[in-house]
Amino acid sequence: MGPLPIDPAKLFHELKFLPLALKDLPSGYGFHFINKEDYEQFQDFHMKRITYIVMPTMLIELLTGVYLILSGLGEEITFIISMILLGLIWLQTAIFFSRIHQKLTLGYQKRLVDSLVKVNWARTIIWSGRLIMLLLV
């Protein structure tokens, strides 16, 4: 059997982020509909559990991206732009999402959830740009 027509790391790197991008669209907005008496408990649960899903995927995405660049498979400018967009997503997560979610553990605040929705839209736009760059690779 000969070599695979596409590197498995490249295929995973290009396709795995789609569910993460799609989950951003409704996630923040849905927080408005959580029972206000249970909100603190929900937010605490959400923060603890989502980390087990998102963090391994983000780390694999970063590691496969670095692997592809170091192996010479990710030298196209569109791939490099996609990695820069990934860095923006990570930065946005660290600066905005973590802080907003942490504040929401103290209880529901409409203004914060509205901010979360707005930042989610920005992140979704960045994810979409990233998808376009990866499709051009």
PDB file of C-alpha atoms in Angstrom:
ATOM      1  CA  MET A   1       0.000   0.000   0.000  1.00  0.00           C
ATOM      2  CA  GLY A   2       1.422   3.372  -1.020  1.00  0.00           C
ATOM      3  CA  PRO A   3       1.405   6.643   0.893  1.00  0.00           C
ATOM      4  CA  LEU A   4      -1.905   8.227   1.718  1.00  0.00           C
ATOM      5  CA  PRO A   5      -3.007  10.921  -0.769  1.00  0.00           C
ATOM      6  CA  ILE A   6      -3.348  13.406   2.090  1.00  0.00           C
ATOM      7  CA  ASP A   7      -1.506  13.595   5.374  1.00  0.00           C
ATOM      8  CA  PRO A   8      -3.898  12.496   8.188  1.00  0.00           C
ATOM      9  CA  ALA A   9      -2.682  15.364  10.377  1.00  0.00           C
ATOM     10  CA  LYS A  10      -3.565  17.852   7.634  1.00  0.00           C
ATOM     11  CA  LEU A  11      -7.010  16.327   7.131  1.00  0.00           C
ATOM     12  CA  PHE A  12      -7.737  16.398  10.876  1.00  0.00           C
ATOM     13  CA  HIS A  13      -6.429  19.932  11.166  1.00  0.00           C
ATOM     14  CA  GLU A  14      -8.658  21.136   8.332  1.00  0.00           C
ATOM     15  CA  LEU A  15     -11.883  19.436   9.401  1.00  0.00           C
ATOM     16  CA  LYS A  16     -11.910  19.121  13.172  1.00  0.00           C
ATOM     17  CA  PHE A  17     -12.693  22.714  13.996  1.00  0.00           C
ATOM     18  CA  LEU A  18     -16.056  22.819  12.194  1.00  0.00           C
ATOM     19  CA  PRO A  19     -18.062  21.581  15.210  1.00  0.00           C
ATOM     20  CA  LEU A  20     -16.286  24.139  17.419  1.00  0.00           C
ATOM     21  CA  ALA A  21     -17.165  26.944  15.030  1.00  0.00           C
ATOM     22  CA  LEU A  22     -20.791  25.872  14.789  1.00  0.00           C
ATOM     23  CA  LYS A  23     -21.202  25.516  18.554  1.00  0.00           C
ATOM     24  CA  ASP A  24     -20.294  29.185  18.978  1.00  0.00           C
ATOM     25  CA  LEU A  25     -23.354  30.451  17.137  1.00  0.00           C
ATOM     26  CA  PRO A  26     -26.075  29.398  19.609  1.00  0.00           C
ATOM     27  CA  SER A  27     -24.066  28.866  22.786  1.00  0.00           C
ATOM     28  CA  GLY A  28     -23.954  32.376  24.208  1.00  0.00           C
ATOM     29  CA  TYR A  29     -27.480  33.318  23.187  1.00  0.00           C
ATOM     30  CA  GLY A  30     -28.905  30.212  24.873  1.00  0.00           C
ATOM     31  CA  PHE A  31     -27.565  31.435  28.217  1.00  0.00           C
ATOM     32  CA  HIS A  32     -30.473  33.918  28.328  1.00  0.00           C
ATOM     33  CA  PHE A  33     -32.882  30.994  28.687  1.00  0.00           C
ATOM     34  CA  ILE A  34     -31.300  29.231  31.660  1.00  0.00           C
ATOM     35  CA  ASN A  35     -33.436  29.315  34.795  1.00  0.00           C
ATOM     36  CA  LYS A  36     -32.068  32.306  36.738  1.00  0.00           C
ATOM     37  CA  GLU A  37     -32.203  30.435  40.080  1.00  0.00           C
ATOM     38  CA  ASP A  38     -29.972  27.700  38.643  1.00  0.00           C
ATOM     39  CA  TYR A  39     -27.713  29.977  36.624  1.00  0.00           C
ATOM     40  CA  GLU A  40     -24.639  29.969  38.886  1.00  0.00           C
ATOM     41  CA  GLN A  41     -24.697  26.170  39.079  1.00  0.00           C
ATOM     42  CA  PHE A  42     -25.181  25.922  35.296  1.00  0.00           C
ATOM     43  CA  GLN A  43     -22.298  28.301  34.560  1.00  0.00           C
ATOM     44  CA  ASP A  44     -19.966  26.454  36.916  1.00  0.00           C
ATOM     45  CA  PHE A  45     -20.914  23.134  35.287  1.00  0.00           C
ATOM     46  CA  HIS A  46     -20.522  24.618  31.793  1.00  0.00           C
ATOM     47  CA  MET A  47     -17.052  26.002  32.486  1.00  0.00           C
ATOM     48  CA  LYS A  48     -15.776  22.765  34.008  1.00  0.00           C
ATOM     49  CA  ARG A  49     -17.234  20.446  31.380  1.00  0.00           C
ATOM     50  CA  ILE A  50     -16.604  22.470  28.225  1.00  0.00           C
ATOM     51  CA  THR A  51     -12.895  22.529  29.045  1.00  0.00           C
ATOM     52  CA  TYR A  52     -12.750  18.725  28.701  1.00  0.00           C
ATOM     53  CA  ILE A  53     -14.161  19.032  25.180  1.00  0.00           C
ATOM     54  CA  VAL A  54     -12.542  22.211  23.896  1.00  0.00           C
ATOM     55  CA  MET A  55      -9.029  22.114  25.370  1.00  0.00           C
ATOM     56  CA  PRO A  56      -7.908  18.750  23.922  1.00  0.00           C
ATOM     57  CA  THR A  57      -9.284  19.729  20.517  1.00  0.00           C
ATOM     58  CA  MET A  58      -7.576  23.126  20.604  1.00  0.00           C
ATOM     59  CA  LEU A  59      -4.272  21.535  21.640  1.00  0.00           C
ATOM     60  CA  ILE A  60      -4.499  18.930  18.875  1.00  0.00           C
ATOM     61  CA  GLU A  61      -5.279  21.692  16.391  1.00  0.00           C
ATOM     62  CA  LEU A  62      -2.234  23.665  17.522  1.00  0.00           C
ATOM     63  CA  LEU A  63       0.053  20.617  17.517  1.00  0.00           C
ATOM     64  CA  THR A  64      -1.072  19.424  14.074  1.00  0.00           C
ATOM     65  CA  GLY A  65      -0.665  22.959  12.717  1.00  0.00           C
ATOM     66  CA  VAL A  66       2.867  23.228  14.082  1.00  0.00           C
ATOM     67  CA  TYR A  67       3.635  19.728  12.794  1.00  0.00           C
ATOM     68  CA  LEU A  68       2.405  20.651   9.309  1.00  0.00           C
ATOM     69  CA  ILE A  69       4.504  23.813   9.251  1.00  0.00           C
ATOM     70  CA  LEU A  70       7.646  22.052  10.528  1.00  0.00           C
ATOM     71  CA  SER A  71       7.190  19.130   8.114  1.00  0.00           C
ATOM     72  CA  GLY A  72       6.862  21.484   5.146  1.00  0.00           C
ATOM     73  CA  LEU A  73       3.238  20.549   4.459  1.00  0.00           C
ATOM     74  CA  GLY A  74       1.936  23.839   5.806  1.00  0.00           C
ATOM     75  CA  GLU A  75       4.097  26.307   3.896  1.00  0.00           C
ATOM     76  CA  GLU A  76       1.265  27.822   1.824  1.00  0.00           C
ATOM     77  CA  ILE A  77       0.480  31.418   2.758  1.00  0.00           C
ATOM     78  CA  THR A  78      -3.186  30.527   3.229  1.00  0.00           C
ATOM     79  CA  PHE A  79      -2.233  27.908   5.822  1.00  0.00           C
ATOM     80  CA  ILE A  80       0.011  30.368   7.635  1.00  0.00           C
ATOM     81  CA  ILE A  81      -2.832  32.924   7.637  1.00  0.00           C
ATOM     82  CA  SER A  82      -5.128  30.248   9.059  1.00  0.00           C
ATOM     83  CA  MET A  83      -2.631  29.681  11.888  1.00  0.00           C
ATOM     84  CA  ILE A  84      -2.532  33.430  12.579  1.00  0.00           C
ATOM     85  CA  LEU A  85      -6.348  33.363  12.758  1.00  0.00           C
ATOM     86  CA  LEU A  86      -6.065  30.441  15.174  1.00  0.00           C
ATOM     87  CA  GLY A  87      -3.814  32.599  17.347  1.00  0.00           C
ATOM     88  CA  LEU A  88      -6.468  35.339  17.284  1.00  0.00           C
ATOM     89  CA  ILE A  89      -9.099  32.831  18.371  1.00  0.00           C
ATOM     90  CA  TRP A  90      -6.911  31.684  21.267  1.00  0.00           C
ATOM     91  CA  LEU A  91      -6.203  35.289  22.234  1.00  0.00           C
ATOM     92  CA  GLN A  92      -9.888  36.171  22.101  1.00  0.00           C
ATOM     93  CA  THR A  93     -10.692  33.147  24.251  1.00  0.00           C
ATOM     94  CA  ALA A  94      -8.076  34.094  26.842  1.00  0.00           C
ATOM     95  CA  ILE A  95      -8.946  37.786  26.973  1.00  0.00           C
ATOM     96  CA  PHE A  96     -12.733  37.848  26.578  1.00  0.00           C
ATOM     97  CA  PHE A  97     -14.383  34.465  26.994  1.00  0.00           C
ATOM     98  CA  SER A  98     -12.571  33.342  30.124  1.00  0.00           C
ATOM     99  CA  ARG A  99     -13.212  36.644  31.866  1.00  0.00           C
ATOM    100  CA  ILE A 100     -16.902  36.826  30.896  1.00  0.00           C
ATOM    101  CA  HIS A 101     -17.571  33.230  31.875  1.00  0.00           C
ATOM    102  CA  GLN A 102     -15.783  33.739  35.191  1.00  0.00           C
ATOM    103  CA  LYS A 103     -17.976  36.766  35.973  1.00  0.00           C
ATOM    104  CA  LEU A 104     -21.073  34.777  35.028  1.00  0.00           C
ATOM    105  CA  THR A 105     -20.292  32.213  37.737  1.00  0.00           C
ATOM    106  CA  LEU A 106     -21.498  34.892  40.161  1.00  0.00           C
ATOM    107  CA  GLY A 107     -24.940  34.823  38.533  1.00  0.00           C
ATOM    108  CA  TYR A 108     -26.829  35.753  35.399  1.00  0.00           C
ATOM    109  CA  GLN A 109     -26.143  39.237  34.063  1.00  0.00           C
ATOM    110  CA  LYS A 110     -27.929  40.157  30.845  1.00  0.00           C
ATOM    111  CA  ARG A 111     -25.243  42.654  29.844  1.00  0.00           C
ATOM    112  CA  LEU A 112     -22.502  40.005  30.163  1.00  0.00           C
ATOM    113  CA  VAL A 113     -24.455  37.398  28.214  1.00  0.00           C
ATOM    114  CA  ASP A 114     -25.105  39.996  25.502  1.00  0.00           C
ATOM    115  CA  SER A 115     -21.344  40.664  25.408  1.00  0.00           C
ATOM    116  CA  LEU A 116     -20.717  36.937  25.159  1.00  0.00           C
ATOM    117  CA  VAL A 117     -23.067  36.715  22.163  1.00  0.00           C
ATOM    118  CA  LYS A 118     -21.316  39.615  20.414  1.00  0.00           C
ATOM    119  CA  VAL A 119     -17.867  38.124  20.992  1.00  0.00           C
ATOM    120  CA  ASN A 120     -19.198  34.743  19.817  1.00  0.00           C
ATOM    121  CA  TRP A 121     -20.185  36.351  16.515  1.00  0.00           C
ATOM    122  CA  ALA A 122     -16.697  37.809  16.144  1.00  0.00           C
ATOM    123  CA  ARG A 123     -15.162  34.415  16.846  1.00  0.00           C
ATOM    124  CA  THR A 124     -17.521  32.745  14.364  1.00  0.00           C
ATOM    125  CA  ILE A 125     -16.410  35.218  11.688  1.00  0.00           C
ATOM    126  CA  ILE A 126     -12.759  34.423  12.446  1.00  0.00           C
ATOM    127  CA  TRP A 127     -13.521  30.673  12.314  1.00  0.00           C
ATOM    128  CA  SER A 128     -15.207  31.223   8.934  1.00  0.00           C
ATOM    129  CA  GLY A 129     -12.175  33.095   7.627  1.00  0.00           C
ATOM    130  CA  ARG A 130     -10.027  30.262   8.859  1.00  0.00           C
ATOM    131  CA  LEU A 131     -12.177  27.723   7.018  1.00  0.00           C
ATOM    132  CA  ILE A 132     -11.826  29.722   3.799  1.00  0.00           C
ATOM    133  CA  MET A 133      -8.032  29.846   4.207  1.00  0.00           C
ATOM    134  CA  LEU A 134      -7.867  26.095   4.834  1.00  0.00           C
ATOM    135  CA  LEU A 135     -10.056  25.325   1.834  1.00  0.00           C
ATOM    136  CA  LEU A 136      -7.646  27.338  -0.324  1.00  0.00           C
ATOM    137  CA  VAL A 137      -4.640  25.302   0.848  1.00  0.00           C
TER     138      VAL A 137
END
